Amino acid sequence: MDLFKYAHQLHYGTIHLCVEPEIGLHAIVALHNLKFGPAIGGTRFVEYPSSNDALRDALRLGRGMTYKAAISNLAHGGGKAVIVRPPNLSEEQRVEIFAAFGRFVDSLGGRYITCEDSGTRVSDMNVVRQHTRHVLGYDPASGSSGDPSPLTALGVRRGIEAAAKFKWGRDDLSGLHVAIQGVGHVGYYLARELHAAGAKLTVTDINQQAAARCAEEFSATVVAPEAIFSVDCDVFAPCALGAVIDDHTLPQLSCAVVAGAANNQLAEDRHGVILRERGIVYAPDYAINAGGLINVAEEFAGFDADRARIKTEAIFETLLEIFERSRVENLPTNVVADRIVEEKLYGRTLTGSHASVAVEA
Ligand code: NAD
């Protein structure tokens, strides 16, 4: 990877590195865009095959956070941290690493606010908090906002309501058939929301207990993981993994709407074009799943659960705007979402910056 070329392509930004050989800390903080405020983004703590892979991940993810914050009208920019997880990590070394990382975050003077992400735990954030106040999502007992999944699920339900309004002119979800892929943290709460709204559910999960729980609590029909794509339904809600809409799964879809919580749902941008050609309304992932980010952004502002809820409910209006503009401009919804963000950030639409640049948070 040519670092500067890649950073240029993604419209960076500043990239900060911290190396502490005695501790084994190799950390990257990629601050993509701070136009609307300090960047919020989680810290990923995983093993990487090479420094280039770690850098690429940080840059790609940091940009994704800018788009998610901007589409949600938050007073925040986008950034992400990556700490390369050393092999054979001891608990003692883990604490030292997160203490040093906390000092690193503090040195950035509040331009970057960190929180949990893949590989990090609340206990790591508690260590970080001893060295900087620019951290969110630490111990809920100390006033943090806690698990963001229920709010993410609320946002996804509002996104599905927007799609139902746009597609069928409906004001409720009663009798609508939703197929949910993955009923983990977000998927379970989404199933609960939809069941309460009178929707009919089909679910799948590689964890059979998780699926069985939804069958018991919400009268959901359970199907095998590979069967979820071809379920004849109104809405397909991917809530498990990224890149689930690809050349193999797209022809199987028998739904009118794709709207779920997973990040990076489209394997490639061109799959948004194909969805549109097939008449399937796609709710862009970073717009519909922003409830979790809204939750931590509210924690930054002084947590107010009602305000977080109201802002998450507004995902309905954001998605309706995207759907309407997609219809009027005859463009895929994923392209429209990117354009809305870029017009806010740069006053113009960027060309050629999206292909192969997945958005995640
Ligand atoms: P999770 O790990 O709690 O749940 C994912 C579920 O999917 C698990 O139950 C897992 O067993 C299941 N699963 C994995 N592979 C599967 C497969 N092939 N087929 C069927 N089921 C499978 O994760 P989560 O926190 O619920 O997040 C789900 C998705 O939403 C992820 O893509 C995540 O990045 C995204 N997301 C989550 C939040 C949040 O607030 N948690 C916010 C924004 C985006």
PDB file of N, CA and C in Angstrom, residues 79-117:
ATOM      1  N   GLY A  79     -13.042   9.342  13.140  1.00  0.00           N
ATOM      2  CA  GLY A  79     -11.688   8.837  13.341  1.00  0.00           C
ATOM      3  C   GLY A  79     -11.753   7.448  13.926  1.00  0.00           C
ATOM      4  N   LYS A  80     -10.647   6.790  13.946  1.00  0.00           N
ATOM      5  CA  LYS A  80     -10.607   5.432  14.486  1.00  0.00           C
ATOM      6  C   LYS A  80      -9.208   5.146  14.988  1.00  0.00           C
ATOM      7  N   ALA A  81      -9.123   4.314  16.022  1.00  0.00           N
ATOM      8  CA  ALA A  81      -7.811   3.897  16.517  1.00  0.00           C
ATOM      9  C   ALA A  81      -7.636   2.400  16.292  1.00  0.00           C
ATOM     10  N   VAL A  82      -6.417   2.039  15.998  1.00  0.00           N
ATOM     11  CA  VAL A  82      -6.061   0.626  15.896  1.00  0.00           C
ATOM     12  C   VAL A  82      -4.843   0.397  16.775  1.00  0.00           C
ATOM     13  N   ILE A  83      -4.942  -0.580  17.650  1.00  0.00           N
ATOM     14  CA  ILE A  83      -3.759  -1.015  18.410  1.00  0.00           C
ATOM     15  C   ILE A  83      -3.451  -2.433  17.928  1.00  0.00           C
ATOM     16  N   VAL A  84      -2.213  -2.640  17.514  1.00  0.00           N
ATOM     17  CA  VAL A  84      -1.844  -3.976  17.047  1.00  0.00           C
ATOM     18  C   VAL A  84      -1.684  -4.872  18.271  1.00  0.00           C
ATOM     19  N   ARG A  85      -2.495  -5.907  18.336  1.00  0.00           N
ATOM     20  CA  ARG A  85      -2.461  -6.795  19.497  1.00  0.00           C
ATOM     21  C   ARG A  85      -1.240  -7.707  19.407  1.00  0.00           C
ATOM     22  N   PRO A  86      -0.377  -7.664  20.434  1.00  0.00           N
ATOM     23  CA  PRO A  86       0.797  -8.539  20.381  1.00  0.00           C
ATOM     24  C   PRO A  86       0.382 -10.000  20.624  1.00  0.00           C
ATOM     25  N   PRO A  87       1.117 -10.946  20.057  1.00  0.00           N
ATOM     26  CA  PRO A  87       0.809 -12.352  20.345  1.00  0.00           C
ATOM     27  C   PRO A  87       1.155 -12.667  21.806  1.00  0.00           C
ATOM     28  N   ASN A  88       0.552 -13.682  22.365  1.00  0.00           N
ATOM     29  CA  ASN A  88       0.821 -14.127  23.744  1.00  0.00           C
ATOM     30  C   ASN A  88       0.705 -12.997  24.769  1.00  0.00           C
ATOM     31  N   LEU A  89      -0.335 -12.236  24.626  1.00  0.00           N
ATOM     32  CA  LEU A  89      -0.537 -11.069  25.504  1.00  0.00           C
ATOM     33  C   LEU A  89      -0.914 -11.506  26.925  1.00  0.00           C
ATOM     34  N   SER A  90      -0.213 -10.944  27.922  1.00  0.00           N
ATOM     35  CA  SER A  90      -0.602 -11.229  29.309  1.00  0.00           C
ATOM     36  C   SER A  90      -1.553 -10.123  29.776  1.00  0.00           C
ATOM     37  N   GLU A  91      -2.293 -10.380  30.842  1.00  0.00           N
ATOM     38  CA  GLU A  91      -3.218  -9.357  31.381  1.00  0.00           C
ATOM     39  C   GLU A  91      -2.445  -8.126  31.841  1.00  0.00           C
ATOM     40  N   GLU A  92      -1.246  -8.376  32.396  1.00  0.00           N
ATOM     41  CA  GLU A  92      -0.410  -7.271  32.871  1.00  0.00           C
ATOM     42  C   GLU A  92       0.001  -6.364  31.703  1.00  0.00           C
ATOM     43  N   GLN A  93       0.436  -7.007  30.606  1.00  0.00           N
ATOM     44  CA  GLN A  93       0.842  -6.227  29.432  1.00  0.00           C
ATOM     45  C   GLN A  93      -0.352  -5.476  28.851  1.00  0.00           C
ATOM     46  N   ARG A  94      -1.510  -6.113  28.900  1.00  0.00           N
ATOM     47  CA  ARG A  94      -2.732  -5.488  28.373  1.00  0.00           C
ATOM     48  C   ARG A  94      -3.004  -4.157  29.103  1.00  0.00           C
ATOM     49  N   VAL A  95      -2.884  -4.204  30.416  1.00  0.00           N
ATOM     50  CA  VAL A  95      -3.130  -2.991  31.208  1.00  0.00           C
ATOM     51  C   VAL A  95      -2.104  -1.910  30.842  1.00  0.00           C
ATOM     52  N   GLU A  96      -0.828  -2.320  30.692  1.00  0.00           N
ATOM     53  CA  GLU A  96       0.225  -1.346  30.334  1.00  0.00           C
ATOM     54  C   GLU A  96      -0.053  -0.724  28.965  1.00  0.00           C
ATOM     55  N   ILE A  97      -0.488  -1.569  28.037  1.00  0.00           N
ATOM     56  CA  ILE A  97      -0.766  -1.087  26.677  1.00  0.00           C
ATOM     57  C   ILE A  97      -1.890  -0.049  26.703  1.00  0.00           C
ATOM     58  N   PHE A  98      -2.966  -0.347  27.422  1.00  0.00           N
ATOM     59  CA  PHE A  98      -4.097   0.593  27.411  1.00  0.00           C
ATOM     60  C   PHE A  98      -3.798   1.864  28.231  1.00  0.00           C
ATOM     61  N   ALA A  99      -2.910   1.730  29.227  1.00  0.00           N
ATOM     62  CA  ALA A  99      -2.489   2.938  29.955  1.00  0.00           C
ATOM     63  C   ALA A  99      -1.689   3.848  29.012  1.00  0.00           C
ATOM     64  N   ALA A 100      -0.756   3.247  28.274  1.00  0.00           N
ATOM     65  CA  ALA A 100       0.058   4.036  27.324  1.00  0.00           C
ATOM     66  C   ALA A 100      -0.838   4.606  26.224  1.00  0.00           C
ATOM     67  N   PHE A 101      -1.795   3.821  25.800  1.00  0.00           N
ATOM     68  CA  PHE A 101      -2.717   4.306  24.758  1.00  0.00           C
ATOM     69  C   PHE A 101      -3.533   5.495  25.285  1.00  0.00           C
ATOM     70  N   GLY A 102      -3.932   5.423  26.546  1.00  0.00           N
ATOM     71  CA  GLY A 102      -4.672   6.530  27.159  1.00  0.00           C
ATOM     72  C   GLY A 102      -3.849   7.814  27.126  1.00  0.00           C
ATOM     73  N   ARG A 103      -2.546   7.697  27.405  1.00  0.00           N
ATOM     74  CA  ARG A 103      -1.666   8.880  27.361  1.00  0.00           C
ATOM     75  C   ARG A 103      -1.558   9.414  25.930  1.00  0.00           C
ATOM     76  N   PHE A 104      -1.507   8.486  24.988  1.00  0.00           N
ATOM     77  CA  PHE A 104      -1.445   8.867  23.561  1.00  0.00           C
ATOM     78  C   PHE A 104      -2.712   9.647  23.173  1.00  0.00           C
ATOM     79  N   VAL A 105      -3.879   9.098  23.534  1.00  0.00           N
ATOM     80  CA  VAL A 105      -5.150   9.770  23.222  1.00  0.00           C
ATOM     81  C   VAL A 105      -5.166  11.151  23.871  1.00  0.00           C
ATOM     82  N   ASP A 106      -4.658  11.235  25.100  1.00  0.00           N
ATOM     83  CA  ASP A 106      -4.659  12.520  25.804  1.00  0.00           C
ATOM     84  C   ASP A 106      -3.788  13.551  25.080  1.00  0.00           C
ATOM     85  N   SER A 107      -2.689  13.059  24.499  1.00  0.00           N
ATOM     86  CA  SER A 107      -1.762  13.976  23.810  1.00  0.00           C
ATOM     87  C   SER A 107      -2.419  14.623  22.585  1.00  0.00           C
ATOM     88  N   LEU A 108      -3.521  14.045  22.124  1.00  0.00           N
ATOM     89  CA  LEU A 108      -4.204  14.611  20.947  1.00  0.00           C
ATOM     90  C   LEU A 108      -5.167  15.729  21.341  1.00  0.00           C
ATOM     91  N   GLY A 109      -5.211  16.027  22.639  1.00  0.00           N
ATOM     92  CA  GLY A 109      -5.884  17.231  23.119  1.00  0.00           C
ATOM     93  C   GLY A 109      -7.389  17.273  22.908  1.00  0.00           C
ATOM     94  N   GLY A 110      -8.037  16.120  22.813  1.00  0.00           N
ATOM     95  CA  GLY A 110      -9.499  16.116  22.689  1.00  0.00           C
ATOM     96  C   GLY A 110      -9.986  16.106  21.254  1.00  0.00           C
ATOM     97  N   ARG A 111      -9.054  16.075  20.290  1.00  0.00           N
ATOM     98  CA  ARG A 111      -9.509  16.005  18.889  1.00  0.00           C
ATOM     99  C   ARG A 111     -10.027  14.616  18.565  1.00  0.00           C
ATOM    100  N   TYR A 112      -9.600  13.633  19.359  1.00  0.00           N
ATOM    101  CA  TYR A 112     -10.079  12.254  19.177  1.00  0.00           C
ATOM    102  C   TYR A 112     -10.639  11.726  20.494  1.00  0.00           C
ATOM    103  N   ILE A 113     -11.857  11.178  20.419  1.00  0.00           N
ATOM    104  CA  ILE A 113     -12.504  10.590  21.594  1.00  0.00           C
ATOM    105  C   ILE A 113     -12.679   9.099  21.310  1.00  0.00           C
ATOM    106  N   THR A 114     -12.143   8.300  22.177  1.00  0.00           N
ATOM    107  CA  THR A 114     -12.147   6.873  21.908  1.00  0.00           C
ATOM    108  C   THR A 114     -13.275   6.149  22.645  1.00  0.00           C
ATOM    109  N   CYS A 115     -13.545   4.926  22.218  1.00  0.00           N
ATOM    110  CA  CYS A 115     -14.520   4.041  22.882  1.00  0.00           C
ATOM    111  C   CYS A 115     -14.221   2.605  22.446  1.00  0.00           C
ATOM    112  N   GLU A 116     -15.056   1.681  22.865  1.00  0.00           N
ATOM    113  CA  GLU A 116     -14.832   0.258  22.574  1.00  0.00           C
ATOM    114  C   GLU A 116     -15.018  -0.078  21.096  1.00  0.00           C
ATOM    115  N   ASP A 117     -14.356  -1.114  20.649  1.00  0.00           N
ATOM    116  CA  ASP A 117     -14.574  -1.674  19.310  1.00  0.00           C
ATOM    117  C   ASP A 117     -14.102  -3.127  19.360  1.00  0.00           C
TER     118      ASP A 117
END
